[in-house]
GROMACS .gro file of C-alpha atoms in nm:
model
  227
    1UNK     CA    1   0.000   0.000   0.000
    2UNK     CA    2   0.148   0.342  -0.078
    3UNK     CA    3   0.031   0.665   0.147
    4UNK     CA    4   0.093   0.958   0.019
    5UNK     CA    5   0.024   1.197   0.334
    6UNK     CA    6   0.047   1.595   0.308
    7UNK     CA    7   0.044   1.781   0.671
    8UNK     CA    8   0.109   2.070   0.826
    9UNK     CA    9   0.431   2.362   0.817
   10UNK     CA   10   0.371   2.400   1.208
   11UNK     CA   11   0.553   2.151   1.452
   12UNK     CA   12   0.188   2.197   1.693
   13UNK     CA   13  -0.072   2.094   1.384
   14UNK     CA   14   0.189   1.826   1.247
   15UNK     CA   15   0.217   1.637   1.585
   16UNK     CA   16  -0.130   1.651   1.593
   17UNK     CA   17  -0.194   1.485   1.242
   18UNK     CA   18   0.037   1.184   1.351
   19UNK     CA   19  -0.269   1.000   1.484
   20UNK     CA   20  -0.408   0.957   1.163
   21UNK     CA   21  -0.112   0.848   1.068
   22UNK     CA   22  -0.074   0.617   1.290
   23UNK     CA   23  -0.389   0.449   1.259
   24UNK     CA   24  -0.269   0.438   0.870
   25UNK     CA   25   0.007   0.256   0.989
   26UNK     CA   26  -0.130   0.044   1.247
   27UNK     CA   27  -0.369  -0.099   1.008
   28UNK     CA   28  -0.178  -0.173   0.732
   29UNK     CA   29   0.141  -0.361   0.777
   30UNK     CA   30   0.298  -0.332   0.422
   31UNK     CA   31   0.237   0.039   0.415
   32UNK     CA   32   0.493   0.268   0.195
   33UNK     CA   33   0.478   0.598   0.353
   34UNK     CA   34   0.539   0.923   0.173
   35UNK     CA   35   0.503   1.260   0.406
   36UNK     CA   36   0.522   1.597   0.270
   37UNK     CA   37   0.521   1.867   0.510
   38UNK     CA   38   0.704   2.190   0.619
   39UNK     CA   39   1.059   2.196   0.683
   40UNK     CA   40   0.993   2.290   1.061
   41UNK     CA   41   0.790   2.005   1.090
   42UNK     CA   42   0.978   1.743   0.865
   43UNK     CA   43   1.248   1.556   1.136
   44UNK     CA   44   0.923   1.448   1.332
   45UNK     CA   45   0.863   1.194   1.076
   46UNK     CA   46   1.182   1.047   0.984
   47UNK     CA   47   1.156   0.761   1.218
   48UNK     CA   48   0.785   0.660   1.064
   49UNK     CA   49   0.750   0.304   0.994
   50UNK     CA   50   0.776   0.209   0.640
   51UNK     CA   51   0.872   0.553   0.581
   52UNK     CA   52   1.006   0.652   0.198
   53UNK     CA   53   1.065   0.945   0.143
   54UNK     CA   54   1.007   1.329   0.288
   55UNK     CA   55   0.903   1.587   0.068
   56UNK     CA   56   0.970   1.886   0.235
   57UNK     CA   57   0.767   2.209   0.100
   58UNK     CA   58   1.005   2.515   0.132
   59UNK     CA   59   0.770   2.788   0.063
   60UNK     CA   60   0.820   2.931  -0.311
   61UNK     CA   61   0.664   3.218  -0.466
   62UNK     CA   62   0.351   3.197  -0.676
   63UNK     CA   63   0.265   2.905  -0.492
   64UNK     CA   64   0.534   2.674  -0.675
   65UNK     CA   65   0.606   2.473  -0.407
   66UNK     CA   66   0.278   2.282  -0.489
   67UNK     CA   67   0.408   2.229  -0.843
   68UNK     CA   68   0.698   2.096  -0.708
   69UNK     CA   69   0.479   1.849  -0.486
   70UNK     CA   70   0.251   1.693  -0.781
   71UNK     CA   71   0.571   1.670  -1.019
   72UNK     CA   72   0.748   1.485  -0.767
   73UNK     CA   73   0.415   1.234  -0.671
   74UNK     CA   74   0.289   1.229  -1.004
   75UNK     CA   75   0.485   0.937  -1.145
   76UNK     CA   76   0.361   0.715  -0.864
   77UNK     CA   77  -0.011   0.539  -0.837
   78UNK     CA   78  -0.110   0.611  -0.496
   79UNK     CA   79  -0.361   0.378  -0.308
   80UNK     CA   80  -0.425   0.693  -0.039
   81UNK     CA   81  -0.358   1.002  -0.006
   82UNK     CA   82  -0.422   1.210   0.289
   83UNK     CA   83  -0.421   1.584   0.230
   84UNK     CA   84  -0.471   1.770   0.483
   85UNK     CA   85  -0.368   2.062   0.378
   86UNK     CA   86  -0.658   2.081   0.067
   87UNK     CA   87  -0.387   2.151  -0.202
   88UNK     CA   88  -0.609   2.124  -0.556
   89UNK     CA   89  -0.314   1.988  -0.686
   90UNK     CA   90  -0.366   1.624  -0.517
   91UNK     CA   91  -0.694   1.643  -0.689
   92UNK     CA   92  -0.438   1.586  -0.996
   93UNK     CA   93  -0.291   1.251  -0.887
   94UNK     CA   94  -0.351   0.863  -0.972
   95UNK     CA   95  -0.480   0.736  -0.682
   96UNK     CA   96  -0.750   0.503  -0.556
   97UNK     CA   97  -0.861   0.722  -0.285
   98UNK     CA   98  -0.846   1.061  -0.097
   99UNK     CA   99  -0.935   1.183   0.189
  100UNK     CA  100  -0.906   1.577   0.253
  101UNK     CA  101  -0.943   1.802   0.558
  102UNK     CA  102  -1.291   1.948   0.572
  103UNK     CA  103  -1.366   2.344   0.512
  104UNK     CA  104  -1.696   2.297   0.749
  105UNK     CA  105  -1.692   2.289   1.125
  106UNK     CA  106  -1.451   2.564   1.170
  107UNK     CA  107  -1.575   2.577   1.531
  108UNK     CA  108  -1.439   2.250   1.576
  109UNK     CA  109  -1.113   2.184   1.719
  110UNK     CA  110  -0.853   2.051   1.512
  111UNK     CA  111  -0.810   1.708   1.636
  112UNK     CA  112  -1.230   1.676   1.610
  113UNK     CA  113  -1.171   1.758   1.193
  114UNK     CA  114  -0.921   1.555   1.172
  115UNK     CA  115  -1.094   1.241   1.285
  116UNK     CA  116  -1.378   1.340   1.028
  117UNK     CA  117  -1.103   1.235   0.779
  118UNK     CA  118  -1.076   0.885   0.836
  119UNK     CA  119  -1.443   0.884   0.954
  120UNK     CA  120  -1.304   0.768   1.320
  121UNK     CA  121  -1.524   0.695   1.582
  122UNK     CA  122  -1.299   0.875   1.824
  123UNK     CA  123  -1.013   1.116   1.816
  124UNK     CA  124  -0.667   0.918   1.752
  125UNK     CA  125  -0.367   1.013   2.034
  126UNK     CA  126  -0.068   1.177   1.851
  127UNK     CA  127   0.199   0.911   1.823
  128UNK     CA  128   0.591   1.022   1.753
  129UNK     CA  129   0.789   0.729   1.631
  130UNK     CA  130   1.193   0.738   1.767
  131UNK     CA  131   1.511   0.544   1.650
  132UNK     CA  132   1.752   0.387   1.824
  133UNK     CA  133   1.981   0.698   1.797
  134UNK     CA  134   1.724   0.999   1.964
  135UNK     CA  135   1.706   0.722   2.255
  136UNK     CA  136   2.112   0.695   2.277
  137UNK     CA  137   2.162   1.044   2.296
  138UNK     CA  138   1.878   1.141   2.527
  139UNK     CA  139   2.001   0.875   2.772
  140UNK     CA  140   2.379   1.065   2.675
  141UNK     CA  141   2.191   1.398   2.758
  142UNK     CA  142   1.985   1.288   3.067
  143UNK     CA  143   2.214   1.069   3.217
  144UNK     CA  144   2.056   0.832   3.520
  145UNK     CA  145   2.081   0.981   3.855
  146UNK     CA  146   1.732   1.092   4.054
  147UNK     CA  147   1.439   1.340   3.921
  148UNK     CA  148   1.474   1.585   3.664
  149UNK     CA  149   1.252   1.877   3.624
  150UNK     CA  150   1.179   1.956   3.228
  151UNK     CA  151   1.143   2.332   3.170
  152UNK     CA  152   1.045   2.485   2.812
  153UNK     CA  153   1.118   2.861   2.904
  154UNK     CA  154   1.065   3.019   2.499
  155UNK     CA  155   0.812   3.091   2.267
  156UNK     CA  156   0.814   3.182   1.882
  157UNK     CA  157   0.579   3.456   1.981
  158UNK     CA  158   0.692   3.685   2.312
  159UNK     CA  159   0.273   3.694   2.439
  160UNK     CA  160   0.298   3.332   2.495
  161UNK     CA  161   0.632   3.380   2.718
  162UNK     CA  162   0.627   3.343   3.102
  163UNK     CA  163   0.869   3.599   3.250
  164UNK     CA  164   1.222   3.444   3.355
  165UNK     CA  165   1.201   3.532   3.716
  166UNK     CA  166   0.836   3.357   3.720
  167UNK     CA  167   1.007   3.039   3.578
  168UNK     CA  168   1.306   3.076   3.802
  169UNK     CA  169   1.062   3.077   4.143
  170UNK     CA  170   0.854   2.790   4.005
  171UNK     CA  171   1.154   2.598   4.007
  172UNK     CA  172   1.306   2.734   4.323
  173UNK     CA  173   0.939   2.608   4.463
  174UNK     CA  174   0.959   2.253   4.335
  175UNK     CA  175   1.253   2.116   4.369
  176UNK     CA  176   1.332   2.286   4.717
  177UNK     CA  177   1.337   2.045   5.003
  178UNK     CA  178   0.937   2.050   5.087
  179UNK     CA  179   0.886   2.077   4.716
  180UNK     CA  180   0.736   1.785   4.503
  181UNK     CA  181   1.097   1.709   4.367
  182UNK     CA  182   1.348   1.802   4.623
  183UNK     CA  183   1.684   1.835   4.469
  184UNK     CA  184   1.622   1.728   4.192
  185UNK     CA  185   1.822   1.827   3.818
  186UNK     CA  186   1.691   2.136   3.561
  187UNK     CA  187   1.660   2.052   3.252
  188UNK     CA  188   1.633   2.338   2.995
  189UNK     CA  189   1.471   2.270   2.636
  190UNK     CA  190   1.475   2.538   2.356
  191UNK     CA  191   1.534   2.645   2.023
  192UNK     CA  192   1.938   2.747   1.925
  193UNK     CA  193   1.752   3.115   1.792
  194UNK     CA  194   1.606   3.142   2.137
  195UNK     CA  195   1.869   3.102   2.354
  196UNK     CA  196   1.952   3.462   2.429
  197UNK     CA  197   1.549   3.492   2.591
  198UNK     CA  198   1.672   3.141   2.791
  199UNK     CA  199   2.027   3.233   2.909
  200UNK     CA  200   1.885   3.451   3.239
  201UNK     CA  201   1.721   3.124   3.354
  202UNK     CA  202   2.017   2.906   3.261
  203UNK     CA  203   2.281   3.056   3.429
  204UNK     CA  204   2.035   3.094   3.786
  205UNK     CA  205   2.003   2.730   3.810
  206UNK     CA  206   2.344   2.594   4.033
  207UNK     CA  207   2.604   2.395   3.812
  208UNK     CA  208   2.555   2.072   3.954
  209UNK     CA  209   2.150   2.082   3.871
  210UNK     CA  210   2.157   2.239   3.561
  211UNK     CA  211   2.148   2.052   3.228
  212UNK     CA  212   2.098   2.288   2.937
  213UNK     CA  213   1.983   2.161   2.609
  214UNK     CA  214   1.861   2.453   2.441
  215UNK     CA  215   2.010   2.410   2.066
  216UNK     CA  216   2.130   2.099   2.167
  217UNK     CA  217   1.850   1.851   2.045
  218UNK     CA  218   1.607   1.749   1.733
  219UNK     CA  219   1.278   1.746   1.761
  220UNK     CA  220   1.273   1.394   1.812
  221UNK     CA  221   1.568   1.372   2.042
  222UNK     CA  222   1.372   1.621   2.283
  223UNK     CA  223   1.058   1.410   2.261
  224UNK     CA  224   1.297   1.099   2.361
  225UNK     CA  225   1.409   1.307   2.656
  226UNK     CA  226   1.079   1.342   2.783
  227UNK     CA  227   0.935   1.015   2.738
   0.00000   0.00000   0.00000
């Protein structure tokens, strides 16, 4: 079976999507997966199962990009393809069937149109797939030793930022010795780009606590570190 599945630019609304995906997956065991997505959002699927290829859609002008997409699927018969991104241009592809995003229920939350796609009873979990080298280096990264605390300080957009000192006495609070993780090790996740609205917190945290990843991890590496 070959998928042909078109998501999202942003990292939120692509790591949503991956429960369709999954259920894709899950249900068919010989699947050949092709994603195309934005290049923000791209690493998160290069551990997929049965993955073949990434088509990542760098933004052109006049809408080229899209162009770009159908030239590169249209040599292919495609036994699905999930668009959920409505581009006309999958319209213009051999396939056996297609299932698209739906324009109504725009007071619907995402995940609720989503399911609509797949005509799902209920709303499919995200689900990140990881190789054997995001696990290595997260274990390298968060090394065994006692609780960590997981902090995500930044924001692509400043209104959705908490203010430094704000993070700094949330932390102070848990992990103080009557806090709900005495002790216990900081570790900082960010962006490279957003370092310099990161470094105040970074360097308040004591040496032996502090583990600072900003810039230091994938997407998928970071999701590893959590998990």
């Amino acid at each position: 079976m070959k998928l042909l599945f078109v998501t999202s630019t942003r990292v939120g609304d692509a790591i949503l999507s991956t429960g369709l995906l999954h259920r894709v997956i899950e249900n068919n065991a010989d699947v050949q997966v092709t994603v195309a997505c934005g290049p923000a959002a791209a690493p998160l699927f290069e551990a997929v199962p049965g993955l073949e290829r990434i088509i990542v859609l760098d933004k052109m002008l006049w809408s080229l990009h899209w162009l770009r997409l159908w030239l590169l699927c249209v040599p292919r018969f495609w036994d699905l393809v999930i668009d959920l991104r409505n581009a006309p241009v999958t319209y213009l592809l051999a396939r056996r069937q297609r299932r698209g995003m739906s324009r109504d229920g725009s007071d619907q939350r995402r995940v609720e149109r989503m399911t609509r796609v797949l005509d799902l009873e209920q709303t499919p979990a995200p689900k990140l797939w990881t190789a054997d080298k995001h696990v290595d280096f997260a274990r390298a990264a968060i090394p065994d030793g006692g609780p960590v605390l997981a902090v995500g300080p930044t924001a692509n957009w400043r209104a959705k930022t908490w203010r430094p000192e704000n993070f700094a006495a949330l932390i102070k609070r848990l992990t103080a010795d009557d806090g709900i993780l005495p002790g216990a090790r900081v570790a900082v996740f960010g962006r490279d780009d957003e370092r310099p609205m990161a470094l105040r917190l970074i360097s308040g945290i004591p040496d032996e606590r502090r583990i600072d990843l900003v810039g230091k991890l994938d997407l998928l590496t970071a999701y590893a570190c959590l998990a």
